[in-house]
Amino acid sequence: MQSVQEVTATMRAKGLRATPQRQCIIRLLQDNHSHPTVESLYEEALGEMPTISQRTVYQTVHDLESLGEVRLLDLGTGSLRVEPNLENPHHHLACIVCGRVVDIPVEFPGLRVPDDYLGGFSVDTVEVVFRGRCETCT
Amino acid sequence: MQSVQEVTATMRAKGLRATPQRQCIIRLLQDNHSHPTVESLYEEALGEMPTISQRTVYQTVHDLESLGEVRLLDLGTGSLRVEPNLENPHHHLACIVCGRVVDIPVEFPGLRVPDDYLGGFSVDTVEVVFRGRCETCT
DNA sequence: GACCTTATCAGCATTCATTGCTGATAAGCA
DNA sequence: TGCTTATCAGCAATGAATGCTGATAAGGTC
Ligand SMILES: [Mn+2]
Ligand SMILES: [Mn+2]
Ligand SMILES: [Zn+2]
Ligand SMILES: [Zn+2]
């Protein structure tokens, strides 16, 4: 995602207000490679804004998704995960025990659906998910 | 998955009983490439067994998973999907609108995590999910 | 066929992540 | 300043999945 300044400018341009809550979430997502859940973002935000509500965090990440600033991943870990790193396309390795998600910033060439199997589908995205156990869960 | 006879034999060998309900589910999964949800399996089973409970279907697919006869996929379509085709490893193409899932029986060579990125993880599975819209949802 | 054990069923309750709703308050920004 | 939108609290509702219970049914073994 872009810088706090850029994202807030984008929000204003779209008629959204750059509230402290939203700026807080945006800040927490800057250079964040932990793929946080909404819950964990909320916990962190509470440190700075003791009255922020979980509902606002949900709303904000959805707003950011609509603006194309983040993606919301469902990697089968039980809850949504926020992906702010859209600049560098990559794949993921998820721990089936604790849900930890790390990036696999590797391109896999030739990763597309052969025409014979398309069957009328139009493909938007490809996602490669490796699953296993992280060091602490082994 | 194996034939009804083989699966029931496996169940008995493990001390599980080959009840009509279980056999019904197993039969419904034979050569089934629709990646059914538990709900849809249940609806279908109701045709043959009007008193079968959804709970029993849940239990049975988990039993079958423990026996290694099926896999339970979470492809982000909202509910579990039962994959009885373990003989032919393949990937999936899912419709983000209706949840339809079709097979992409293609191997993508070189699809593994580079050692540099493993970071202590031990990898069990790889899953490639293509997402898009099916013909009827376009 | 008898008996022990397990499965099923109905019928709820519960969990968990997420969304919805509401009315009052706060605050962004033109 | 004033219009409009966001936030908040707080609670309800959703939907998929699991848990629980006591009674009944029935599988498999001898
Ligand atoms: Mn990532
Ligand atoms: Mn499949
Ligand atoms: Zn882990
Ligand atoms: Zn569709």
CSV table of C-alpha atoms (C1' of nucleotides) and ligand atoms in Angstrom, one decimal:
chain,number,residue,atom,x,y,z
A,1,MET,CA,0.0,0.0,0.0
A,2,GLN,CA,1.0,3.6,-0.4
A,3,SER,CA,2.2,6.0,2.3
A,4,VAL,CA,-0.2,7.3,5.0
A,5,GLN,CA,-0.2,10.7,3.2
A,6,GLU,CA,-1.0,9.1,-0.2
A,7,VAL,CA,-3.7,6.9,1.2
A,8,THR,CA,-5.4,9.7,3.1
A,9,ALA,CA,-5.3,11.8,-0.1
A,10,THR,CA,-6.9,9.0,-2.0
A,11,MET,CA,-9.6,8.7,0.6
A,12,ARG,CA,-10.4,12.4,0.5
A,13,ALA,CA,-10.5,12.3,-3.3
A,14,LYS,CA,-13.1,9.6,-3.0
A,15,GLY,CA,-15.2,11.5,-0.4
A,16,LEU,CA,-14.0,9.5,2.5
A,17,ARG,CA,-12.7,11.3,5.6
A,18,ALA,CA,-9.2,10.8,7.0
A,19,THR,CA,-10.2,10.1,10.5
A,20,PRO,CA,-7.6,9.3,13.2
A,21,GLN,CA,-8.9,5.8,13.4
A,22,ARG,CA,-8.4,5.2,9.7
A,23,GLN,CA,-5.0,6.8,9.8
A,24,CYS,CA,-4.0,4.6,12.7
A,25,ILE,CA,-5.0,1.5,10.9
A,26,ILE,CA,-3.2,2.7,7.8
A,27,ARG,CA,-0.1,3.4,9.9
A,28,LEU,CA,-0.2,0.0,11.5
A,29,LEU,CA,-0.3,-1.6,8.0
A,30,GLN,CA,2.7,0.3,6.7
A,31,ASP,CA,5.5,-2.2,5.9
A,32,ASN,CA,3.6,-4.8,7.8
A,33,HIS,CA,4.4,-8.3,6.6
A,34,SER,CA,2.6,-10.2,9.3
A,35,HIS,CA,-0.7,-10.6,7.5
A,36,PRO,CA,-2.5,-9.4,10.6
A,37,THR,CA,-6.1,-10.5,11.4
A,38,VAL,CA,-8.6,-7.8,12.2
A,39,GLU,CA,-8.5,-8.9,15.8
A,40,SER,CA,-4.8,-8.4,16.0
A,41,LEU,CA,-5.0,-5.1,14.3
A,42,TYR,CA,-7.6,-4.1,16.7
A,43,GLU,CA,-5.5,-5.1,19.7
A,44,GLU,CA,-2.6,-3.1,18.4
A,45,ALA,CA,-4.8,-0.1,17.7
A,46,LEU,CA,-6.1,-0.2,21.2
A,47,GLY,CA,-2.7,0.8,22.4
A,48,GLU,CA,-2.9,4.1,20.6
A,49,MET,CA,-6.7,4.6,20.6
A,50,PRO,CA,-8.2,3.1,23.7
A,51,THR,CA,-11.7,3.6,22.5
A,52,ILE,CA,-11.5,2.4,18.9
A,53,SER,CA,-14.0,-0.3,18.2
A,54,GLN,CA,-13.5,-3.6,16.4
A,55,ARG,CA,-16.3,-2.7,14.1
A,56,THR,CA,-14.4,0.4,12.9
A,57,VAL,CA,-11.4,-1.8,12.1
A,58,TYR,CA,-13.5,-4.1,10.1
A,59,GLN,CA,-15.0,-1.2,8.2
A,60,THR,CA,-11.6,0.4,7.6
A,61,VAL,CA,-10.0,-2.7,6.1
A,62,HIS,CA,-13.0,-3.1,3.8
A,63,ASP,CA,-12.7,0.6,2.8
A,64,LEU,CA,-9.0,0.0,2.1
A,65,GLU,CA,-9.9,-3.0,0.1
A,66,SER,CA,-12.3,-1.0,-2.0
A,67,LEU,CA,-9.6,1.6,-2.6
A,68,GLY,CA,-7.3,-1.1,-3.8
A,69,GLU,CA,-4.9,-0.5,-1.0
A,70,VAL,CA,-5.0,-3.9,0.6
A,71,ARG,CA,-6.3,-7.3,-0.2
A,72,LEU,CA,-8.2,-9.5,2.3
A,73,LEU,CA,-6.9,-13.0,2.2
A,74,ASP,CA,-8.8,-16.1,3.3
A,75,LEU,CA,-6.0,-18.7,3.7
A,76,GLY,CA,-8.1,-21.1,5.7
A,77,THR,CA,-6.6,-20.0,9.0
A,78,GLY,CA,-10.0,-19.2,10.5
A,79,SER,CA,-10.1,-15.5,9.9
A,80,LEU,CA,-9.4,-12.8,7.3
A,81,ARG,CA,-5.8,-11.7,6.9
A,82,VAL,CA,-4.9,-8.2,5.7
A,83,GLU,CA,-2.3,-8.1,2.9
A,84,PRO,CA,-1.0,-4.5,2.5
A,85,ASN,CA,1.8,-5.5,0.2
A,86,LEU,CA,0.4,-5.4,-3.3
A,87,GLU,CA,3.5,-3.9,-4.9
A,88,ASN,CA,5.4,-7.2,-4.9
A,89,PRO,CA,3.2,-10.0,-6.0
A,90,HIS,CA,4.0,-13.1,-4.1
A,91,HIS,CA,2.6,-16.3,-2.6
A,92,HIS,CA,2.2,-17.6,0.9
A,93,LEU,CA,3.2,-20.3,3.3
A,94,ALA,CA,0.8,-20.8,6.2
A,95,CYS,CA,1.2,-22.8,9.4
A,96,ILE,CA,-1.7,-25.2,9.8
A,97,VAL,CA,-1.3,-25.0,13.6
A,98,CYS,CA,-1.0,-21.3,14.6
A,99,GLY,CA,-2.0,-19.6,11.4
A,100,ARG,CA,1.2,-17.8,10.9
A,101,VAL,CA,1.6,-16.6,7.3
A,102,VAL,CA,4.9,-15.8,5.6
A,103,ASP,CA,5.6,-14.5,2.1
A,104,ILE,CA,7.1,-16.5,-0.7
A,105,PRO,CA,8.2,-13.7,-3.0
A,106,VAL,CA,8.8,-16.0,-5.9
A,107,GLU,CA,7.2,-16.0,-9.3
A,108,PHE,CA,6.1,-19.4,-10.7
A,109,PRO,CA,6.2,-19.1,-14.4
A,110,GLY,CA,3.6,-20.9,-16.5
A,111,LEU,CA,1.1,-20.8,-13.7
A,112,ARG,CA,-2.1,-20.4,-15.7
A,113,VAL,CA,-5.1,-22.4,-16.6
A,114,PRO,CA,-4.7,-24.3,-19.8
A,115,ASP,CA,-7.4,-23.2,-22.2
A,116,ASP,CA,-8.9,-26.7,-22.4
A,117,TYR,CA,-9.8,-26.5,-18.7
A,118,LEU,CA,-11.3,-23.0,-18.7
A,119,GLY,CA,-14.8,-24.1,-19.5
A,120,GLY,CA,-16.2,-20.6,-19.8
A,121,PHE,CA,-14.5,-19.4,-16.6
A,122,SER,CA,-12.7,-16.0,-16.7
A,123,VAL,CA,-9.8,-16.1,-14.3
A,124,ASP,CA,-8.9,-13.1,-12.2
A,125,THR,CA,-6.3,-14.3,-9.7
A,126,VAL,CA,-4.0,-17.1,-8.9
A,127,GLU,CA,-3.0,-18.0,-5.4
A,128,VAL,CA,-0.4,-20.5,-4.3
A,129,VAL,CA,-0.7,-21.6,-0.7
A,130,PHE,CA,1.9,-23.8,0.9
A,131,ARG,CA,0.8,-25.3,4.1
A,132,GLY,CA,2.9,-26.8,6.8
A,133,ARG,CA,4.2,-26.2,10.3
A,134,CYS,CA,6.3,-23.3,11.4
A,135,GLU,CA,9.4,-23.7,13.5
A,136,THR,CA,7.7,-23.2,16.8
A,137,CYS,CA,4.8,-25.5,16.0
A,138,THR,CA,6.9,-28.5,15.0
B,1,MET,CA,-11.4,-42.5,-3.0
B,2,GLN,CA,-11.7,-46.2,-3.3
B,3,SER,CA,-14.8,-48.2,-4.1
B,4,VAL,CA,-17.7,-48.5,-1.6
B,5,GLN,CA,-16.6,-52.1,-0.8
B,6,GLU,CA,-13.0,-51.1,-0.2
B,7,VAL,CA,-13.9,-48.1,1.9
B,8,THR,CA,-16.3,-50.1,4.0
B,9,ALA,CA,-13.7,-52.8,4.5
B,10,THR,CA,-11.2,-50.1,5.6
B,11,MET,CA,-13.8,-48.8,8.1
B,12,ARG,CA,-14.4,-52.2,9.6
B,13,ALA,CA,-10.7,-52.8,9.8
B,14,LYS,CA,-10.4,-49.6,11.9
B,15,GLY,CA,-13.3,-50.6,14.1
B,16,LEU,CA,-15.8,-48.3,12.4
B,17,ARG,CA,-19.2,-49.7,11.4
B,18,ALA,CA,-20.4,-49.6,7.8
B,19,THR,CA,-23.7,-48.1,8.5
B,20,PRO,CA,-26.2,-47.4,5.7
B,21,GLN,CA,-25.7,-43.7,6.3
B,22,ARG,CA,-22.0,-43.9,5.8
B,23,GLN,CA,-22.4,-46.1,2.8
B,24,CYS,CA,-24.8,-43.7,1.3
B,25,ILE,CA,-22.3,-40.8,1.7
B,26,ILE,CA,-19.5,-42.9,0.3
B,27,ARG,CA,-21.7,-43.8,-2.7
B,28,LEU,CA,-22.6,-40.2,-3.3
B,29,LEU,CA,-18.9,-39.3,-3.4
B,30,GLN,CA,-18.0,-42.0,-5.9
B,31,ASP,CA,-16.7,-40.4,-9.1
B,32,ASN,CA,-18.0,-37.1,-7.8
B,33,HIS,CA,-16.1,-34.2,-9.2
B,34,SER,CA,-18.5,-31.4,-8.0
B,35,HIS,CA,-16.6,-30.8,-4.7
B,36,PRO,CA,-19.9,-30.9,-2.8
B,37,THR,CA,-20.5,-29.0,0.4
B,38,VAL,CA,-21.8,-30.9,3.4
B,39,GLU,CA,-25.1,-29.1,2.9
B,40,SER,CA,-25.4,-30.3,-0.7
B,41,LEU,CA,-24.3,-33.8,0.3
B,42,TYR,CA,-27.0,-33.8,3.0
B,43,GLU,CA,-29.7,-32.6,0.6
B,44,GLU,CA,-28.8,-35.4,-1.8
B,45,ALA,CA,-28.7,-38.0,0.9
B,46,LEU,CA,-32.1,-37.0,2.0
B,47,GLY,CA,-33.5,-38.4,-1.2
B,48,GLU,CA,-32.3,-41.9,-0.2
B,49,MET,CA,-32.5,-41.6,3.5
B,50,PRO,CA,-35.2,-39.2,4.6
B,51,THR,CA,-34.2,-39.2,8.2
B,52,ILE,CA,-30.4,-38.8,7.9
B,53,SER,CA,-29.2,-35.9,9.9
B,54,GLN,CA,-26.8,-33.2,8.8
B,55,ARG,CA,-24.7,-33.9,11.8
B,56,THR,CA,-24.2,-37.5,10.6
B,57,VAL,CA,-22.9,-36.1,7.3
B,58,TYR,CA,-20.5,-33.9,9.0
B,59,GLN,CA,-19.3,-36.8,11.1
B,60,THR,CA,-18.9,-39.1,8.1
B,61,VAL,CA,-16.9,-36.8,6.0
B,62,HIS,CA,-14.6,-36.2,8.9
B,63,ASP,CA,-14.3,-40.0,9.4
B,64,LEU,CA,-13.5,-40.4,5.8
B,65,GLU,CA,-10.9,-37.7,6.1
B,66,SER,CA,-9.3,-39.5,9.0
B,67,LEU,CA,-9.2,-42.6,6.9
B,68,GLY,CA,-7.5,-40.7,4.2
B,69,GLU,CA,-10.3,-41.3,1.7
B,70,VAL,CA,-11.2,-37.7,1.2
B,71,ARG,CA,-9.8,-34.2,1.7
B,72,LEU,CA,-11.7,-31.3,3.1
B,73,LEU,CA,-11.0,-28.2,1.2
B,74,ASP,CA,-11.4,-24.6,2.3
B,75,LEU,CA,-11.2,-22.6,-0.9
B,76,GLY,CA,-12.7,-19.5,0.6
B,77,THR,CA,-16.2,-20.2,-0.8
B,78,GLY,CA,-17.8,-20.0,2.6
B,79,SER,CA,-18.0,-23.7,3.4
B,80,LEU,CA,-16.0,-26.9,3.4
B,81,ARG,CA,-15.8,-28.8,0.1
B,82,VAL,CA,-15.3,-32.5,0.0
B,83,GLU,CA,-12.6,-33.7,-2.4
B,84,PRO,CA,-12.9,-37.5,-3.0
B,85,ASN,CA,-10.4,-37.5,-5.9
B,86,LEU,CA,-7.1,-38.1,-4.3
B,87,GLU,CA,-5.8,-40.4,-7.0
B,88,ASN,CA,-5.1,-37.7,-9.4
B,89,PRO,CA,-3.4,-34.7,-7.8
B,90,HIS,CA,-4.7,-31.5,-9.3
B,91,HIS,CA,-5.5,-27.9,-8.6
B,92,HIS,CA,-8.7,-25.8,-8.6
B,93,LEU,CA,-10.5,-23.0,-10.3
B,94,ALA,CA,-13.2,-21.5,-8.1
B,95,CYS,CA,-16.0,-19.0,-9.0
B,96,ILE,CA,-16.0,-16.1,-6.6
B,97,VAL,CA,-19.7,-15.6,-7.1
B,98,CYS,CA,-21.4,-19.0,-6.8
B,99,GLY,CA,-18.6,-21.0,-5.3
B,100,ARG,CA,-18.5,-23.6,-8.1
B,101,VAL,CA,-15.2,-25.4,-8.1
B,102,VAL,CA,-13.7,-27.2,-11.1
B,103,ASP,CA,-10.5,-29.3,-11.4
B,104,ILE,CA,-7.3,-28.2,-13.1
B,105,PRO,CA,-5.6,-31.5,-13.5
B,106,VAL,CA,-2.3,-30.0,-14.5
B,107,GLU,CA,1.0,-30.3,-12.7
B,108,PHE,CA,3.0,-27.2,-12.3
B,109,PRO,CA,6.6,-28.3,-12.1
B,110,GLY,CA,9.0,-26.4,-9.9
B,111,LEU,CA,6.2,-25.5,-7.5
B,112,ARG,CA,8.1,-25.6,-4.2
B,113,VAL,CA,9.3,-23.2,-1.6
B,114,PRO,CA,12.9,-22.1,-2.2
B,115,ASP,CA,15.0,-23.1,0.7
B,116,ASP,CA,15.9,-19.4,1.4
B,117,TYR,CA,12.2,-18.8,2.3
B,118,LEU,CA,11.5,-21.8,4.4
B,119,GLY,CA,12.5,-20.2,7.7
B,120,GLY,CA,12.1,-23.3,9.7
B,121,PHE,CA,8.8,-24.3,8.1
B,122,SER,CA,8.1,-27.9,7.1
B,123,VAL,CA,5.8,-27.9,4.1
B,124,ASP,CA,3.1,-30.5,3.8
B,125,THR,CA,0.9,-29.4,0.9
B,126,VAL,CA,0.8,-27.1,-2.0
B,127,GLU,CA,-2.5,-25.7,-3.3
B,128,VAL,CA,-3.0,-23.6,-6.4
B,129,VAL,CA,-6.3,-21.8,-6.5
B,130,PHE,CA,-7.4,-19.9,-9.5
B,131,ARG,CA,-10.3,-17.5,-8.9
B,132,GLY,CA,-12.7,-16.0,-11.4
B,133,ARG,CA,-16.2,-16.2,-12.6
B,134,CYS,CA,-17.9,-19.2,-14.1
B,135,GLU,CA,-19.8,-19.0,-17.4
B,136,THR,CA,-23.2,-18.5,-15.7
B,137,CYS,CA,-21.9,-15.8,-13.3
B,138,THR,CA,-20.3,-13.6,-16.0
C,1,DG,C1',-29.5,-65.3,17.6
C,2,DA,C1',-27.7,-62.8,21.7
C,3,DC,C1',-25.0,-59.3,23.3
C,4,DC,C1',-22.0,-55.6,23.6
C,5,DT,C1',-20.8,-51.5,21.6
C,6,DT,C1',-21.2,-47.9,18.6
C,7,DA,C1',-23.9,-44.9,15.5
C,8,DT,C1',-27.7,-42.2,14.7
C,9,DC,C1',-31.2,-39.1,15.6
C,10,DA,C1',-33.6,-35.1,17.2
C,11,DG,C1',-33.1,-31.3,19.1
C,12,DC,C1',-30.9,-27.9,20.9
C,13,DA,C1',-27.0,-24.9,22.5
C,14,DT,C1',-22.6,-23.0,21.5
C,15,DT,C1',-18.7,-21.2,19.2
C,16,DC,C1',-16.4,-17.9,16.2
C,17,DA,C1',-15.7,-14.6,12.7
C,18,DT,C1',-18.2,-11.4,10.6
C,19,DT,C1',-22.0,-8.3,9.5
C,20,DG,C1',-26.1,-5.5,10.6
C,21,DC,C1',-28.4,-2.1,13.1
C,22,DT,C1',-29.4,2.1,15.9
C,23,DG,C1',-29.4,6.4,18.1
C,24,DA,C1',-26.4,9.5,20.0
C,25,DT,C1',-22.1,11.9,19.8
C,26,DA,C1',-18.0,13.5,17.6
C,27,DA,C1',-15.5,15.5,14.2
C,28,DG,C1',-13.8,16.1,9.2
C,29,DC,C1',-13.7,19.4,5.7
C,30,DA,C1',-15.7,22.7,2.3
D,1,DT,C1',-20.0,27.6,10.8
D,2,DG,C1',-22.6,23.9,9.2
D,3,DC,C1',-23.5,20.0,6.6
D,4,DT,C1',-22.4,15.3,6.4
D,5,DT,C1',-20.2,11.4,7.6
D,6,DA,C1',-17.7,8.5,11.0
D,7,DT,C1',-17.4,6.5,15.2
D,8,DC,C1',-19.0,4.4,19.2
D,9,DA,C1',-21.4,1.3,22.3
D,10,DG,C1',-23.8,-2.2,22.5
D,11,DC,C1',-26.3,-5.5,21.1
D,12,DA,C1',-28.6,-8.7,17.5
D,13,DA,C1',-28.1,-11.7,13.8
D,14,DT,C1',-25.9,-14.5,10.5
D,15,DG,C1',-23.9,-19.0,8.9
D,16,DA,C1',-20.9,-22.7,9.1
D,17,DA,C1',-19.4,-25.9,12.1
D,18,DT,C1',-19.1,-28.3,16.6
D,19,DG,C1',-20.8,-30.0,21.1
D,20,DC,C1',-24.0,-32.4,23.9
D,21,DT,C1',-27.5,-35.6,25.6
D,22,DG,C1',-30.5,-39.3,26.2
D,23,DA,C1',-33.1,-42.5,23.8
D,24,DT,C1',-33.3,-45.7,20.1
D,25,DA,C1',-31.4,-48.4,16.4
D,26,DA,C1',-28.5,-51.5,14.5
D,27,DG,C1',-23.6,-53.3,13.2
D,28,DG,C1',-20.5,-57.0,14.0
D,29,DT,C1',-18.6,-60.7,16.8
D,30,DC,C1',-19.0,-64.9,19.0
E,1,MN,MN,1.8,-11.7,1.8
E,2,MN,MN,-10.7,-31.3,-7.1
E,3,ZN,ZN,2.8,-22.3,13.7
E,4,ZN,ZN,-20.4,-19.0,-10.7
